[in-house]
PDB file of C-alpha atoms and ligand atoms in Angstrom:
ATOM      1  CA  UNK A 168       0.000   0.000   0.000  1.00 93.00           C
ATOM      2  CA  UNK A 169       1.235   3.502  -0.906  1.00 96.00           C
ATOM      3  CA  UNK A 170       1.060   6.950   0.681  1.00 97.00           C
ATOM      4  CA  UNK A 171      -2.404   8.531   0.280  1.00 96.00           C
ATOM      5  CA  UNK A 172      -2.929  10.206  -3.082  1.00 97.00           C
ATOM      6  CA  UNK A 173      -2.643  13.986  -2.892  1.00 98.00           C
ATOM      7  CA  UNK A 174      -5.894  14.982  -4.590  1.00 98.00           C
ATOM      8  CA  UNK A 175      -5.070  18.705  -4.478  1.00 98.00           C
ATOM      9  CA  UNK A 176      -1.744  18.220  -6.261  1.00 98.00           C
ATOM     10  CA  UNK A 177      -3.399  15.961  -8.841  1.00 98.00           C
ATOM     11  CA  UNK A 178      -6.130  18.548  -9.484  1.00 98.00           C
ATOM     12  CA  UNK A 179      -3.584  21.332 -10.007  1.00 98.00           C
ATOM     13  CA  UNK A 180      -1.652  19.162 -12.451  1.00 98.00           C
ATOM     14  CA  UNK A 181      -4.860  18.509 -14.385  1.00 98.00           C
ATOM     15  CA  UNK A 182      -5.665  22.230 -14.427  1.00 97.00           C
ATOM     16  CA  UNK A 183      -8.793  21.945 -12.276  1.00 98.00           C
ATOM     17  CA  UNK A 184      -9.465  25.161 -10.317  1.00 98.00           C
ATOM     18  CA  UNK A 185      -9.447  24.559  -6.558  1.00 98.00           C
ATOM     19  CA  UNK A 186     -11.655  26.657  -4.291  1.00 98.00           C
ATOM     20  CA  UNK A 187     -10.518  27.089  -0.721  1.00 98.00           C
ATOM     21  CA  UNK A 188     -11.194  28.627   2.662  1.00 98.00           C
ATOM     22  CA  UNK A 189      -8.928  29.786   5.489  1.00 98.00           C
ATOM     23  CA  UNK A 190      -9.253  28.145   8.910  1.00 98.00           C
ATOM     24  CA  UNK A 191      -7.850  30.299  11.689  1.00 98.00           C
ATOM     25  CA  UNK A 192     -10.109  29.436  14.634  1.00 98.00           C
ATOM     26  CA  UNK A 193      -7.765  26.747  15.916  1.00 98.00           C
ATOM     27  CA  UNK A 194     -10.539  24.207  16.424  1.00 98.00           C
ATOM     28  CA  UNK A 195     -10.775  20.664  15.065  1.00 98.00           C
ATOM     29  CA  UNK A 196     -14.543  20.766  15.524  1.00 98.00           C
ATOM     30  CA  UNK A 197     -14.875  23.959  13.446  1.00 98.00           C
ATOM     31  CA  UNK A 198     -12.469  22.533  10.857  1.00 98.00           C
ATOM     32  CA  UNK A 199     -14.704  19.486  10.484  1.00 98.00           C
ATOM     33  CA  UNK A 200     -17.706  21.730   9.785  1.00 98.00           C
ATOM     34  CA  UNK A 201     -15.716  23.692   7.196  1.00 98.00           C
ATOM     35  CA  UNK A 202     -14.450  20.497   5.596  1.00 98.00           C
ATOM     36  CA  UNK A 203     -17.963  19.227   5.019  1.00 97.00           C
ATOM     37  CA  UNK A 204     -19.132  22.431   3.322  1.00 97.00           C
ATOM     38  CA  UNK A 205     -18.056  21.744  -0.249  1.00 98.00           C
ATOM     39  CA  UNK A 206     -14.689  23.505  -0.510  1.00 98.00           C
ATOM     40  CA  UNK A 207     -11.845  21.731  -2.300  1.00 98.00           C
ATOM     41  CA  UNK A 208      -9.235  22.734   0.256  1.00 98.00           C
ATOM     42  CA  UNK A 209      -8.877  24.252   3.676  1.00 98.00           C
ATOM     43  CA  UNK A 210      -5.858  26.140   4.939  1.00 98.00           C
ATOM     44  CA  UNK A 211      -5.004  25.302   8.549  1.00 98.00           C
ATOM     45  CA  UNK A 212      -3.249  28.516   9.459  1.00 98.00           C
ATOM     46  CA  UNK A 213      -0.411  28.226  11.942  1.00 98.00           C
ATOM     47  CA  UNK A 214       1.065  31.586  10.923  1.00 98.00           C
ATOM     48  CA  UNK A 215      -1.711  33.835  12.184  1.00 98.00           C
ATOM     49  CA  UNK A 216      -4.214  31.409  13.764  1.00 97.00           C
ATOM     50  CA  UNK A 217      -3.711  30.329  17.408  1.00 97.00           C
ATOM     51  CA  UNK A 218      -2.388  26.935  16.341  1.00 98.00           C
ATOM     52  CA  UNK A 219       0.459  24.833  17.649  1.00 97.00           C
ATOM     53  CA  UNK A 220       1.604  21.483  16.236  1.00 97.00           C
ATOM     54  CA  UNK A 221      -0.818  19.210  18.192  1.00 98.00           C
ATOM     55  CA  UNK A 222      -3.755  21.498  17.366  1.00 98.00           C
ATOM     56  CA  UNK A 223      -2.877  21.488  13.671  1.00 98.00           C
ATOM     57  CA  UNK A 224      -2.585  17.703  13.949  1.00 98.00           C
ATOM     58  CA  UNK A 225      -6.083  17.476  15.459  1.00 98.00           C
ATOM     59  CA  UNK A 226      -7.446  19.483  12.517  1.00 98.00           C
ATOM     60  CA  UNK A 227      -5.603  17.237  10.056  1.00 98.00           C
ATOM     61  CA  UNK A 228      -7.341  14.324  11.775  1.00 98.00           C
ATOM     62  CA  UNK A 229     -10.743  16.038  11.499  1.00 98.00           C
ATOM     63  CA  UNK A 230     -10.269  16.485   7.742  1.00 98.00           C
ATOM     64  CA  UNK A 231      -8.900  13.016   7.113  1.00 96.00           C
ATOM     65  CA  UNK A 232     -12.065  11.330   5.870  1.00 95.00           C
ATOM     66  CA  UNK A 233     -13.714  14.385   4.325  1.00 97.00           C
ATOM     67  CA  UNK A 234     -13.640  15.457   0.658  1.00 97.00           C
ATOM     68  CA  UNK A 235     -11.755  18.672   1.559  1.00 98.00           C
ATOM     69  CA  UNK A 236      -7.982  18.590   1.224  1.00 98.00           C
ATOM     70  CA  UNK A 237      -5.873  19.953   4.081  1.00 98.00           C
ATOM     71  CA  UNK A 238      -3.177  22.518   3.420  1.00 98.00           C
ATOM     72  CA  UNK A 239      -1.075  23.586   6.408  1.00 98.00           C
ATOM     73  CA  UNK A 240       0.773  26.837   6.938  1.00 98.00           C
ATOM     74  CA  UNK A 241       3.418  26.753   9.669  1.00 98.00           C
ATOM     75  CA  UNK A 242       4.553  30.098  11.122  1.00 98.00           C
ATOM     76  CA  UNK A 243       7.839  29.718   9.211  1.00 97.00           C
ATOM     77  CA  UNK A 244       9.348  27.176   6.842  1.00 98.00           C
ATOM     78  CA  UNK A 245      11.615  25.513   9.405  1.00 97.00           C
ATOM     79  CA  UNK A 246      12.611  21.860   8.879  1.00 97.00           C
ATOM     80  CA  UNK A 247      11.770  20.843  12.472  1.00 97.00           C
ATOM     81  CA  UNK A 248       8.127  21.874  12.276  1.00 98.00           C
ATOM     82  CA  UNK A 249       7.696  20.541   8.734  1.00 98.00           C
ATOM     83  CA  UNK A 250       8.906  17.155   9.979  1.00 97.00           C
ATOM     84  CA  UNK A 251       6.283  17.063  12.720  1.00 98.00           C
ATOM     85  CA  UNK A 252       3.483  18.173  10.389  1.00 98.00           C
ATOM     86  CA  UNK A 253       4.527  15.635   7.750  1.00 98.00           C
ATOM     87  CA  UNK A 254       4.376  12.767  10.219  1.00 98.00           C
ATOM     88  CA  UNK A 255       0.918  13.903  11.359  1.00 98.00           C
ATOM     89  CA  UNK A 256      -0.265  13.458   7.782  1.00 98.00           C
ATOM     90  CA  UNK A 257       0.081  16.880   6.135  1.00 98.00           C
ATOM     91  CA  UNK A 258       0.898  16.547   2.447  1.00 98.00           C
ATOM     92  CA  UNK A 259       0.328  20.078   1.159  1.00 98.00           C
ATOM     93  CA  UNK A 260       2.269  22.989   2.624  1.00 99.00           C
ATOM     94  CA  UNK A 261       1.959  26.748   2.257  1.00 99.00           C
ATOM     95  CA  UNK A 262       5.174  28.403   3.382  1.00 98.00           C
ATOM     96  CA  UNK A 263       5.162  32.128   4.163  1.00 98.00           C
ATOM     97  CA  UNK A 264       7.715  34.762   3.131  1.00 98.00           C
ATOM     98  CA  UNK A 265       9.774  32.937   0.530  1.00 98.00           C
ATOM     99  CA  UNK A 266      12.224  35.378  -1.028  1.00 98.00           C
ATOM    100  CA  UNK A 267      14.778  33.305  -2.945  1.00 98.00           C
ATOM    101  CA  UNK A 268      15.291  30.137  -4.969  1.00 98.00           C
ATOM    102  CA  UNK A 269      17.764  28.962  -2.320  1.00 98.00           C
ATOM    103  CA  UNK A 270      15.031  29.151   0.337  1.00 98.00           C
ATOM    104  CA  UNK A 271      12.614  27.302  -1.969  1.00 98.00           C
ATOM    105  CA  UNK A 272      15.173  24.544  -2.630  1.00 98.00           C
ATOM    106  CA  UNK A 273      15.731  24.094   1.120  1.00 98.00           C
ATOM    107  CA  UNK A 274      11.961  23.671   1.569  1.00 98.00           C
ATOM    108  CA  UNK A 275      11.790  21.052  -1.199  1.00 98.00           C
ATOM    109  CA  UNK A 276      14.511  19.094   0.609  1.00 98.00           C
ATOM    110  CA  UNK A 277      12.922  19.470   4.061  1.00 98.00           C
ATOM    111  CA  UNK A 278       9.749  17.834   2.754  1.00 98.00           C
ATOM    112  CA  UNK A 279      11.418  14.830   1.103  1.00 98.00           C
ATOM    113  CA  UNK A 280      13.146  11.674   2.241  1.00 98.00           C
ATOM    114  CA  UNK A 281      16.719  11.003   1.063  1.00 98.00           C
ATOM    115  CA  UNK A 282      18.180  10.952  -1.506  1.00 97.00           C
ATOM    116  CA  UNK A 283      15.983  13.893  -2.578  1.00 97.00           C
ATOM    117  CA  UNK A 284      15.904  15.600   0.809  1.00 98.00           C
ATOM    118  CA  UNK A 285      16.575  15.494   4.520  1.00 98.00           C
ATOM    119  CA  UNK A 286      13.250  14.357   6.033  1.00 98.00           C
ATOM    120  CA  UNK A 287      13.874  12.150   9.039  1.00 97.00           C
ATOM    121  CA  UNK A 288      12.374   8.665   9.079  1.00 97.00           C
ATOM    122  CA  UNK A 289       9.761   8.231  11.804  1.00 95.00           C
ATOM    123  CA  UNK A 290       6.391   8.326  10.076  1.00 95.00           C
ATOM    124  CA  UNK A 291       5.590   4.897  11.527  1.00 95.00           C
ATOM    125  CA  UNK A 292       4.707   6.812  14.701  1.00 96.00           C
ATOM    126  CA  UNK A 293       2.214   9.026  12.910  1.00 96.00           C
ATOM    127  CA  UNK A 294      -1.008   9.384  10.992  1.00 97.00           C
ATOM    128  CA  UNK A 295       0.969   9.863   7.763  1.00 98.00           C
ATOM    129  CA  UNK A 296       1.596   6.119   7.513  1.00 97.00           C
ATOM    130  CA  UNK A 297      -1.732   5.243   9.133  1.00 97.00           C
ATOM    131  CA  UNK A 298       0.300   4.461  12.232  1.00 97.00           C
ATOM    132  CA  UNK A 299       2.674   2.112  10.418  1.00 97.00           C
ATOM    133  CA  UNK A 300      -0.037   0.251   8.532  1.00 97.00           C
ATOM    134  CA  UNK A 301       0.935   1.672   5.101  1.00 97.00           C
ATOM    135  CA  UNK A 302       3.748  -0.683   4.145  1.00 96.00           C
ATOM    136  CA  UNK A 303       5.164   1.409   1.284  1.00 97.00           C
ATOM    137  CA  UNK A 304       4.724   4.808   2.911  1.00 98.00           C
ATOM    138  CA  UNK A 305       8.370   5.882   3.027  1.00 97.00           C
ATOM    139  CA  UNK A 306       9.101   4.833  -0.554  1.00 98.00           C
ATOM    140  CA  UNK A 307       6.040   6.595  -1.981  1.00 98.00           C
ATOM    141  CA  UNK A 308       5.616   9.647   0.290  1.00 98.00           C
ATOM    142  CA  UNK A 309       7.833  12.054  -1.712  1.00 98.00           C
ATOM    143  CA  UNK A 310       5.598  11.848  -4.791  1.00 98.00           C
ATOM    144  CA  UNK A 311       2.522  13.002  -2.880  1.00 98.00           C
ATOM    145  CA  UNK A 312       4.049  16.127  -1.350  1.00 98.00           C
ATOM    146  CA  UNK A 313       2.784  19.445  -2.658  1.00 98.00           C
ATOM    147  CA  UNK A 314       4.839  22.559  -1.898  1.00 99.00           C
ATOM    148  CA  UNK A 315       3.283  25.982  -2.326  1.00 99.00           C
ATOM    149  CA  UNK A 316       5.634  28.861  -1.611  1.00 99.00           C
ATOM    150  CA  UNK A 317       4.249  32.204  -0.607  1.00 98.00           C
ATOM    151  CA  UNK A 318       5.689  35.280  -2.284  1.00 98.00           C
ATOM    152  CA  UNK A 319       4.555  38.367  -0.449  1.00 98.00           C
ATOM    153  CA  UNK A 320       7.121  41.131  -0.602  1.00 98.00           C
ATOM    154  CA  UNK A 321       9.218  43.001  -3.149  1.00 98.00           C
ATOM    155  CA  UNK A 322      12.260  40.783  -2.549  1.00 98.00           C
ATOM    156  CA  UNK A 323      10.203  37.684  -3.416  1.00 98.00           C
ATOM    157  CA  UNK A 324       8.723  39.392  -6.457  1.00 98.00           C
ATOM    158  CA  UNK A 325      12.189  40.320  -7.715  1.00 98.00           C
ATOM    159  CA  UNK A 326      13.138  36.614  -7.551  1.00 98.00           C
ATOM    160  CA  UNK A 327       9.825  35.248  -8.845  1.00 98.00           C
ATOM    161  CA  UNK A 328      11.330  33.592 -11.938  1.00 98.00           C
ATOM    162  CA  UNK A 329      14.059  31.791  -9.992  1.00 98.00           C
ATOM    163  CA  UNK A 330      11.612  30.719  -7.263  1.00 98.00           C
ATOM    164  CA  UNK A 331       8.948  29.436  -9.676  1.00 98.00           C
ATOM    165  CA  UNK A 332      11.572  27.515 -11.649  1.00 98.00           C
ATOM    166  CA  UNK A 333      12.666  25.403  -8.648  1.00 98.00           C
ATOM    167  CA  UNK A 334      11.901  21.726  -9.203  1.00 98.00           C
ATOM    168  CA  UNK A 335       9.614  20.516  -6.434  1.00 98.00           C
ATOM    169  CA  UNK A 336       7.788  23.845  -6.111  1.00 98.00           C
ATOM    170  CA  UNK A 337       4.255  23.004  -7.232  1.00 98.00           C
ATOM    171  CA  UNK A 338       2.733  26.435  -6.936  1.00 98.00           C
ATOM    172  CA  UNK A 339       3.380  30.026  -5.924  1.00 99.00           C
ATOM    173  CA  UNK A 340       0.855  31.806  -3.734  1.00 99.00           C
ATOM    174  CA  UNK A 341       0.834  35.584  -3.688  1.00 98.00           C
ATOM    175  CA  UNK A 342       0.017  37.037  -0.259  1.00 98.00           C
ATOM    176  CA  UNK A 343      -1.823  40.238  -1.212  1.00 98.00           C
ATOM    177  CA  UNK A 344      -1.989  41.741   2.283  1.00 98.00           C
ATOM    178  CA  UNK A 345       1.715  41.410   3.066  1.00 98.00           C
ATOM    179  CA  UNK A 346       2.666  42.401  -0.463  1.00 98.00           C
ATOM    180  CA  UNK A 347       0.508  45.514  -0.147  1.00 98.00           C
ATOM    181  CA  UNK A 348       2.138  46.344   3.188  1.00 98.00           C
ATOM    182  CA  UNK A 349       5.643  45.955   1.770  1.00 98.00           C
ATOM    183  CA  UNK A 350       4.712  48.140  -1.209  1.00 98.00           C
ATOM    184  CA  UNK A 351       3.482  50.958   1.028  1.00 98.00           C
ATOM    185  CA  UNK A 352      -0.243  50.111   0.876  1.00 97.00           C
ATOM    186  CA  UNK A 353      -0.770  48.605   4.326  1.00 97.00           C
ATOM    187  CA  UNK A 354      -4.413  47.496   4.689  1.00 95.00           C
ATOM    188  CA  UNK A 355      -5.199  48.031   1.011  1.00 96.00           C
ATOM    189  CA  UNK A 356      -4.421  44.842  -0.946  1.00 96.00           C
ATOM    190  CA  UNK A 357      -6.724  46.079  -3.743  1.00 95.00           C
ATOM    191  CA  UNK A 358      -4.488  49.097  -4.542  1.00 97.00           C
ATOM    192  CA  UNK A 359      -3.879  49.351  -8.322  1.00 97.00           C
ATOM    193  CA  UNK A 360      -0.094  49.149  -7.914  1.00 98.00           C
ATOM    194  CA  UNK A 361      -0.460  45.918  -5.916  1.00 98.00           C
ATOM    195  CA  UNK A 362      -2.834  44.462  -8.506  1.00 98.00           C
ATOM    196  CA  UNK A 363      -0.314  45.287 -11.246  1.00 98.00           C
ATOM    197  CA  UNK A 364       2.400  43.459  -9.279  1.00 98.00           C
ATOM    198  CA  UNK A 365       0.112  40.429  -8.817  1.00 98.00           C
ATOM    199  CA  UNK A 366      -0.737  40.427 -12.539  1.00 98.00           C
ATOM    200  CA  UNK A 367       2.961  40.392 -13.399  1.00 98.00           C
ATOM    201  CA  UNK A 368       3.718  37.663 -10.826  1.00 98.00           C
ATOM    202  CA  UNK A 369       0.886  35.461 -12.139  1.00 98.00           C
ATOM    203  CA  UNK A 370       2.217  35.714 -15.696  1.00 98.00           C
ATOM    204  CA  UNK A 371       5.736  34.690 -14.567  1.00 98.00           C
ATOM    205  CA  UNK A 372       4.447  31.775 -12.456  1.00 98.00           C
ATOM    206  CA  UNK A 373       2.381  30.535 -15.395  1.00 98.00           C
ATOM    207  CA  UNK A 374       5.408  30.826 -17.699  1.00 98.00           C
ATOM    208  CA  UNK A 375       7.166  28.285 -15.465  1.00 98.00           C
ATOM    209  CA  UNK A 376       4.193  25.917 -15.585  1.00 98.00           C
ATOM    210  CA  UNK A 377       3.404  26.309 -11.895  1.00 98.00           C
ATOM    211  CA  UNK A 378       0.037  26.877 -10.218  1.00 98.00           C
ATOM    212  CA  UNK A 379      -0.991  30.397  -9.180  1.00 98.00           C
ATOM    213  CA  UNK A 380      -2.649  30.829  -5.795  1.00 98.00           C
ATOM    214  CA  UNK A 381      -4.093  33.728  -3.842  1.00 98.00           C
ATOM    215  CA  UNK A 382      -6.637  34.594  -1.141  1.00 98.00           C
ATOM    216  CA  UNK A 383      -9.079  37.375  -0.382  1.00 97.00           C
ATOM    217  CA  UNK A 384     -12.051  38.064   1.859  1.00 96.00           C
ATOM    218  CA  UNK A 385     -13.790  40.147  -0.815  1.00 95.00           C
ATOM    219  CA  UNK A 386     -15.960  38.487  -3.468  1.00 96.00           C
ATOM    220  CA  UNK A 387     -15.465  41.284  -6.049  1.00 96.00           C
ATOM    221  CA  UNK A 388     -11.690  40.959  -5.531  1.00 96.00           C
ATOM    222  CA  UNK A 389     -12.016  37.165  -5.890  1.00 97.00           C
ATOM    223  CA  UNK A 390     -13.627  37.678  -9.309  1.00 98.00           C
ATOM    224  CA  UNK A 391     -10.696  39.883 -10.340  1.00 98.00           C
ATOM    225  CA  UNK A 392      -8.147  37.263  -9.247  1.00 98.00           C
ATOM    226  CA  UNK A 393     -10.076  34.486 -11.007  1.00 98.00           C
ATOM    227  CA  UNK A 394     -10.036  36.526 -14.223  1.00 98.00           C
ATOM    228  CA  UNK A 395      -6.285  36.984 -13.781  1.00 98.00           C
ATOM    229  CA  UNK A 396      -5.966  33.204 -13.912  1.00 98.00           C
ATOM    230  CA  UNK A 397      -5.755  32.022 -10.295  1.00 98.00           C
ATOM    231  CA  UNK A 398      -5.560  28.219 -10.232  1.00 98.00           C
ATOM    232  CA  UNK A 399      -6.458  27.972  -6.549  1.00 98.00           C
ATOM    233  CA  UNK A 400      -7.932  30.612  -4.296  1.00 98.00           C
ATOM    234  CA  UNK A 401      -9.346  30.991  -0.807  1.00 98.00           C
ATOM    235  CA  UNK A 402     -12.389  33.263  -0.825  1.00 98.00           C
ATOM    236  CA  UNK A 403     -12.790  33.835   2.883  1.00 97.00           C
ATOM    237  CA  UNK A 404     -11.859  32.870   6.389  1.00 98.00           C
ATOM    238  CA  UNK A 405     -13.788  31.066   9.098  1.00 98.00           C
ATOM    239  CA  UNK A 406     -13.341  34.159  11.255  1.00 97.00           C
ATOM    240  CA  UNK A 407     -14.846  36.631   8.780  1.00 95.00           C
ATOM    241  CA  UNK A 408     -17.686  34.189   7.942  1.00 97.00           C
ATOM    242  CA  UNK A 409     -18.539  33.836  11.632  1.00 97.00           C
ATOM    243  CA  UNK A 410     -18.375  37.580  12.269  1.00 96.00           C
ATOM    244  CA  UNK A 411     -20.635  38.275   9.274  1.00 95.00           C
ATOM    245  CA  UNK A 412     -23.163  35.565  10.167  1.00 97.00           C
ATOM    246  CA  UNK A 413     -23.593  36.469  13.850  1.00 97.00           C
ATOM    247  CA  UNK A 414     -23.838  40.170  13.030  1.00 96.00           C
ATOM    248  CA  UNK A 415     -26.423  39.590  10.288  1.00 96.00           C
ATOM    249  CA  UNK A 416     -28.552  37.343  12.503  1.00 97.00           C
ATOM    250  CA  UNK A 417     -28.709  39.949  15.258  1.00 98.00           C
ATOM    251  CA  UNK A 418     -29.392  42.819  12.853  1.00 97.00           C
ATOM    252  CA  UNK A 419     -32.116  40.863  11.037  1.00 97.00           C
ATOM    253  CA  UNK A 420     -33.880  40.128  14.318  1.00 98.00           C
ATOM    254  CA  UNK A 421     -33.689  43.771  15.388  1.00 98.00           C
ATOM    255  CA  UNK A 422     -34.488  45.109  11.910  1.00 97.00           C
ATOM    256  CA  UNK A 423     -31.263  47.094  11.788  1.00 96.00           C
ATOM    257  CA  UNK A 424     -29.492  48.023   8.556  1.00 93.00           C
ATOM    258  CA  UNK A 425     -26.225  46.286   7.698  1.00 87.00           C
ATOM    259  CA  UNK A 426     -23.101  48.444   8.086  1.00 84.00           C
ATOM    260  CA  UNK A 427     -21.322  49.577   4.907  1.00 79.00           C
ATOM    261  CA  UNK A 428     -18.850  46.983   3.657  1.00 72.00           C
ATOM    262  CA  UNK A 429     -15.274  47.745   4.650  1.00 67.00           C
ATOM    263  CA  UNK A 430     -12.998  48.158   1.635  1.00 58.00           C
ATOM    264  CA  UNK A 431      -9.875  46.008   1.293  1.00 57.00           C
ATOM    265  CA  UNK A 432      -9.935  43.409   4.028  1.00 64.00           C
ATOM    266  CA  UNK A 433      -7.022  41.287   5.219  1.00 67.00           C
TER     267      UNK A 433
HETATM  268  O1  LIG B 613      -0.385  38.365   2.767  1.00 69.93           O
HETATM  269  C1  LIG B 613      -1.468  37.761   2.731  1.00 69.93           C
HETATM  270  O2  LIG B 613      -2.474  38.199   2.149  1.00 69.93           O
HETATM  271  C2  LIG B 613      -1.543  36.475   3.400  1.00 69.93           C
HETATM  272  O3  LIG B 613      -0.537  35.904   3.725  1.00 69.93           O
HETATM  273  C3  LIG B 613      -2.868  35.971   3.834  1.00 69.93           C
HETATM  274  C4  LIG B 613      -2.978  36.479   5.252  1.00 69.93           C
HETATM  275  O4  LIG B 613      -2.410  35.608   6.166  1.00 69.93           O
HETATM  276  C5  LIG B 613      -4.253  37.027   5.716  1.00 69.93           C
HETATM  277  O5  LIG B 613      -4.621  38.093   4.909  1.00 69.93           O
HETATM  278  C6  LIG B 613      -5.386  36.088   5.975  1.00 69.93           C
HETATM  279  O6  LIG B 613      -6.494  36.808   6.438  1.00 69.93           O
END
């Protein structure tokens, strides 16, 4: 028996658009609800969500038998945390603040067993190998890893061609909020200059045959990104969905008008 098939990676290779949602509540129970709501993928956010390794592992467990694929984002692309997430069954990784091809190559190696990388052998202890029941796990695991690097500042943009060309990088995700901040538009990811930079980045990523990813909490902005050619996109977060739903419920009961939508969003 082999490592589980990475359905998200397969879909990107076949050119099937993948619709996603951000999970930042740090709850396996909430993640299970999100994962049974029809999205193709869910980002378990350890960069900004209150998530540590066991909590991300619990959410990976909650998603295990659902149709929604789990993507995990550690706070940083450090080999030690990638190793723990791998053994808990994560196969698709979103790594923040990648600025160079050298950094991308180190990530490719951290996620793979020798001779292609430096991943330590211990998955028999974890969910990744179904607790040592998947006989061929270690010899098949490398093929099912999906690495998405996040480019979200001017340094990363300047190196976009070199980063996208790295073998083992499956996709490049543009972080619009951080990119906007680095470009002098803090809090305004929809600024025209930022959109122009994203348009350019998407064309370079596509030229290297890699998938283009992005996120937003604004539906009009999502339509813009889709028209630009996004191959996978998160269109909201559990936090903003919850805030909107509880506010609307209360206002509807009281007959109050909805507040004006806030521009941008992050
Ligand atoms: O820069 C970005 O945009 C991201 O990295 C996504 C963020 O973490 C955040 O905007 C999610 O709400």
